[in-house]
mmCIF file of C-alpha atoms in Angstrom:
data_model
loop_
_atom_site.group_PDB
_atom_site.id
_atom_site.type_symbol
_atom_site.label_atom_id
_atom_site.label_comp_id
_atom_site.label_asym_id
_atom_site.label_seq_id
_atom_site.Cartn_x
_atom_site.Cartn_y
_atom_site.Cartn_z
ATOM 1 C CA UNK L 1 -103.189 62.390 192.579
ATOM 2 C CA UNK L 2 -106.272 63.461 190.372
ATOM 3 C CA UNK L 3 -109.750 62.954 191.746
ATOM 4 C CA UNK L 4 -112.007 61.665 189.336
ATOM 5 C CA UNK L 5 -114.151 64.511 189.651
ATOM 6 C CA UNK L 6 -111.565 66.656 188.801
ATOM 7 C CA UNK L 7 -110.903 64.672 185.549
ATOM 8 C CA UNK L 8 -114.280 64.813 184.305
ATOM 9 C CA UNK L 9 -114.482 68.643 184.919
ATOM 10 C CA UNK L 10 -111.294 68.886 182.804
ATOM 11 C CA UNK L 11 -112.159 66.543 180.050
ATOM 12 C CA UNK L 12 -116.088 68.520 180.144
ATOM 13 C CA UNK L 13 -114.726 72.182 179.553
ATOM 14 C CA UNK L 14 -112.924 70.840 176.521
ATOM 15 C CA UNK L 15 -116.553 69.122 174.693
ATOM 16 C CA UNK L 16 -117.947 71.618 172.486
ATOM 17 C CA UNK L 17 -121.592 72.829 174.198
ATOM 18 C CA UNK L 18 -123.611 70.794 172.281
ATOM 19 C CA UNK L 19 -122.197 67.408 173.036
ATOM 20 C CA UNK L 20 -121.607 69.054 176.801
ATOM 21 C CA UNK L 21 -125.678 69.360 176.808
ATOM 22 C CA UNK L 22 -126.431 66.078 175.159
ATOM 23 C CA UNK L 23 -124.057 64.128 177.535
ATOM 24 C CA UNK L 24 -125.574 65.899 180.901
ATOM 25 C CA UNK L 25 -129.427 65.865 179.602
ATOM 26 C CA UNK L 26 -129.513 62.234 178.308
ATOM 27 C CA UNK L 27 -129.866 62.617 175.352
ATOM 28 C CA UNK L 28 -127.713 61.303 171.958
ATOM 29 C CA UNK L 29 -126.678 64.336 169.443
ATOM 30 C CA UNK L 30 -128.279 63.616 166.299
ATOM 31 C CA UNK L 31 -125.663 62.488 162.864
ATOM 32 C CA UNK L 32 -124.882 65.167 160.639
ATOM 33 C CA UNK L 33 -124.408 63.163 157.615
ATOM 34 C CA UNK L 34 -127.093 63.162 154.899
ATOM 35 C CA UNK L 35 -129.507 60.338 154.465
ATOM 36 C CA UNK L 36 -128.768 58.015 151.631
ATOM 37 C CA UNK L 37 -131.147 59.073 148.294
ATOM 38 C CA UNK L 38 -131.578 55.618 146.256
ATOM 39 C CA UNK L 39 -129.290 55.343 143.099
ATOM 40 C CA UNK L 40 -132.186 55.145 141.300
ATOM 41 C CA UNK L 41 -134.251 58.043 142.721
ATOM 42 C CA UNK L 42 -130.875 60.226 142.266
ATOM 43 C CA UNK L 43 -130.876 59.414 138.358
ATOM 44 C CA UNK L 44 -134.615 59.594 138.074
ATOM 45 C CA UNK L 45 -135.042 63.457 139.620
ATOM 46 C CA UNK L 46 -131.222 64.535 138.830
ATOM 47 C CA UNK L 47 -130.667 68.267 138.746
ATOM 48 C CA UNK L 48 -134.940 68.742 139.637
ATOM 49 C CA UNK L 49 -135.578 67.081 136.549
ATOM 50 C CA UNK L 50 -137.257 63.912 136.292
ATOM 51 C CA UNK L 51 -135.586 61.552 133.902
ATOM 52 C CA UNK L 52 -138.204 59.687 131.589
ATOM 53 C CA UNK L 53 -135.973 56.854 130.860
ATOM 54 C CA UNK L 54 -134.986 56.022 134.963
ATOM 55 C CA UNK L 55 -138.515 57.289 137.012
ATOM 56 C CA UNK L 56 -140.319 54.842 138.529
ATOM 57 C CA UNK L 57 -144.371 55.031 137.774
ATOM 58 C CA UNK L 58 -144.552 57.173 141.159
ATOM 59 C CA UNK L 59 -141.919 59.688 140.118
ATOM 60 C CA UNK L 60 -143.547 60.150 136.655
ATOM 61 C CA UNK L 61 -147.197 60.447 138.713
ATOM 62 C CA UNK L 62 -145.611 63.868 140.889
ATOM 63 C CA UNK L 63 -145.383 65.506 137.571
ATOM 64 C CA UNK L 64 -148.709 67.278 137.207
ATOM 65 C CA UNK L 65 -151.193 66.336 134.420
ATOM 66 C CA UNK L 66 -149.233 63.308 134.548
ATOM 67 C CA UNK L 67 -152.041 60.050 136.180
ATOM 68 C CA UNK L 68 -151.009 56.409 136.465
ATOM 69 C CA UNK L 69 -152.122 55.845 132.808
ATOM 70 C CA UNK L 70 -149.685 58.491 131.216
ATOM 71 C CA UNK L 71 -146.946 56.971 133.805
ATOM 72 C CA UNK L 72 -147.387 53.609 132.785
ATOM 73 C CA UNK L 73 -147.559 54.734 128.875
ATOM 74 C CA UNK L 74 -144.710 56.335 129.929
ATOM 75 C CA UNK L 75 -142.592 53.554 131.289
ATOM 76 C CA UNK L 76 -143.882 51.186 128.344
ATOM 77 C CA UNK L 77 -142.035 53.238 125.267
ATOM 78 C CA UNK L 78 -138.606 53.470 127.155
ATOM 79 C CA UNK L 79 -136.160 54.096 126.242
ATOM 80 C CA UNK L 80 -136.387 57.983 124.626
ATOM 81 C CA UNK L 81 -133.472 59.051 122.824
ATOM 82 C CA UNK L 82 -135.224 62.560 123.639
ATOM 83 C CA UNK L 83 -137.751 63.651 125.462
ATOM 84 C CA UNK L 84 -140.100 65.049 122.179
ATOM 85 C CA UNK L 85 -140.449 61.476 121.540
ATOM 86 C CA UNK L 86 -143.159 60.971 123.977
ATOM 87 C CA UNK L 87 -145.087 63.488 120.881
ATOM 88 C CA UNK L 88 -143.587 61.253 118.579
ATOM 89 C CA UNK L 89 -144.358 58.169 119.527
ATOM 90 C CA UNK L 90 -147.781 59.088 120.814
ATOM 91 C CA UNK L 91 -147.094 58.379 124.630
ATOM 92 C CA UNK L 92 -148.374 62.265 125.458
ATOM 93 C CA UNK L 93 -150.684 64.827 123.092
ATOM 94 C CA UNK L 94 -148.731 67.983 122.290
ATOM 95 C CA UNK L 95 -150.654 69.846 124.416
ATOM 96 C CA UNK L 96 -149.855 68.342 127.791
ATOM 97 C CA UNK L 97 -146.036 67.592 126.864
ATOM 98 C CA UNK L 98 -145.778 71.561 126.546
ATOM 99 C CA UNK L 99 -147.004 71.666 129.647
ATOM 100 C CA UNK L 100 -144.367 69.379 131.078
ATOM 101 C CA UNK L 101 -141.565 69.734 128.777
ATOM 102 C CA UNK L 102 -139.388 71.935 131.218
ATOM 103 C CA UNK L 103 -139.539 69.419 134.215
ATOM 104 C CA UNK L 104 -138.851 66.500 132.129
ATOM 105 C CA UNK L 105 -135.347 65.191 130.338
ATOM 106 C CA UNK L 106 -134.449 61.918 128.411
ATOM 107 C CA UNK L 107 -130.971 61.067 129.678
ATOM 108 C CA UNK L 108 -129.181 58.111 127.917
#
C-alpha cells in the first residue's frame, strides 16, 4: 500500500520547479497569456502607428504637438481617405503635419 506521503513526493518530483515553489510557498504562479488590448486601441495604434480615422481624442493627444484642440479637430473631419488631408482640409498647418506625418496613417 502507498502512504500518502509517498504519493505526494512522487507526484512533486514530476511539477516543473516553478509550480513546485509556488505550491510549497503559497503563492499562485502568475498567467502567461497576454492581456486583452481593446479592438479599438489595436486599430487605432496598429503597427506603432496611430490611425487618424479609429484614435480616440487621448490617442491623438500622445502624439506630440498634438493638444486636445488639434485632437478634437482631428476627430471632427473623419473620415481621411489619406492622411495629407488633415493639410487639405485645414485640420493641421503644414508645418506641424511634417512633424507628425511618420507616426500617423489614414486606414480605411
Amino acid at each position: 500500500m502507498i502512504s500518502i506521503r509517498s504519493a505526494l513526493t512522487s507526484a512533486m518530483r514530476s511539477l516543473p520547479l516553478v509550480a513546485l515553489a509556488a505550491i510549497t510557498m503559497g503563492a499562485q504562479p502568475k498567467p502567461t497569456v497576454p492581456a486583452k488590448v481593446p479592438p479599438a486601441a489595436a486599430a487605432a495604434v496598429a503597427g506603432g502607428l496611430i490611425d487618424i480615422n479609429r484614435a480616440t481624442p487621448a490617442e491623438l493627444e500622445g502624439i506630440s504637438g498634438i493638444g486636445k484642440a488639434y485632437a478634437a479637430k482631428i476627430v471632427g473631419g473623419r473620415p481621411y481617405a489619406n492622411k495629407a488631408q488633415l493639410v487639405q482640409k485645414n485640420i493641421l498647418g503644414a508645418a506641424l503635419y511634417e512633424k507628425i506625418k511618420d507616426r500617423i496613417i489614414a486606414r480605411q
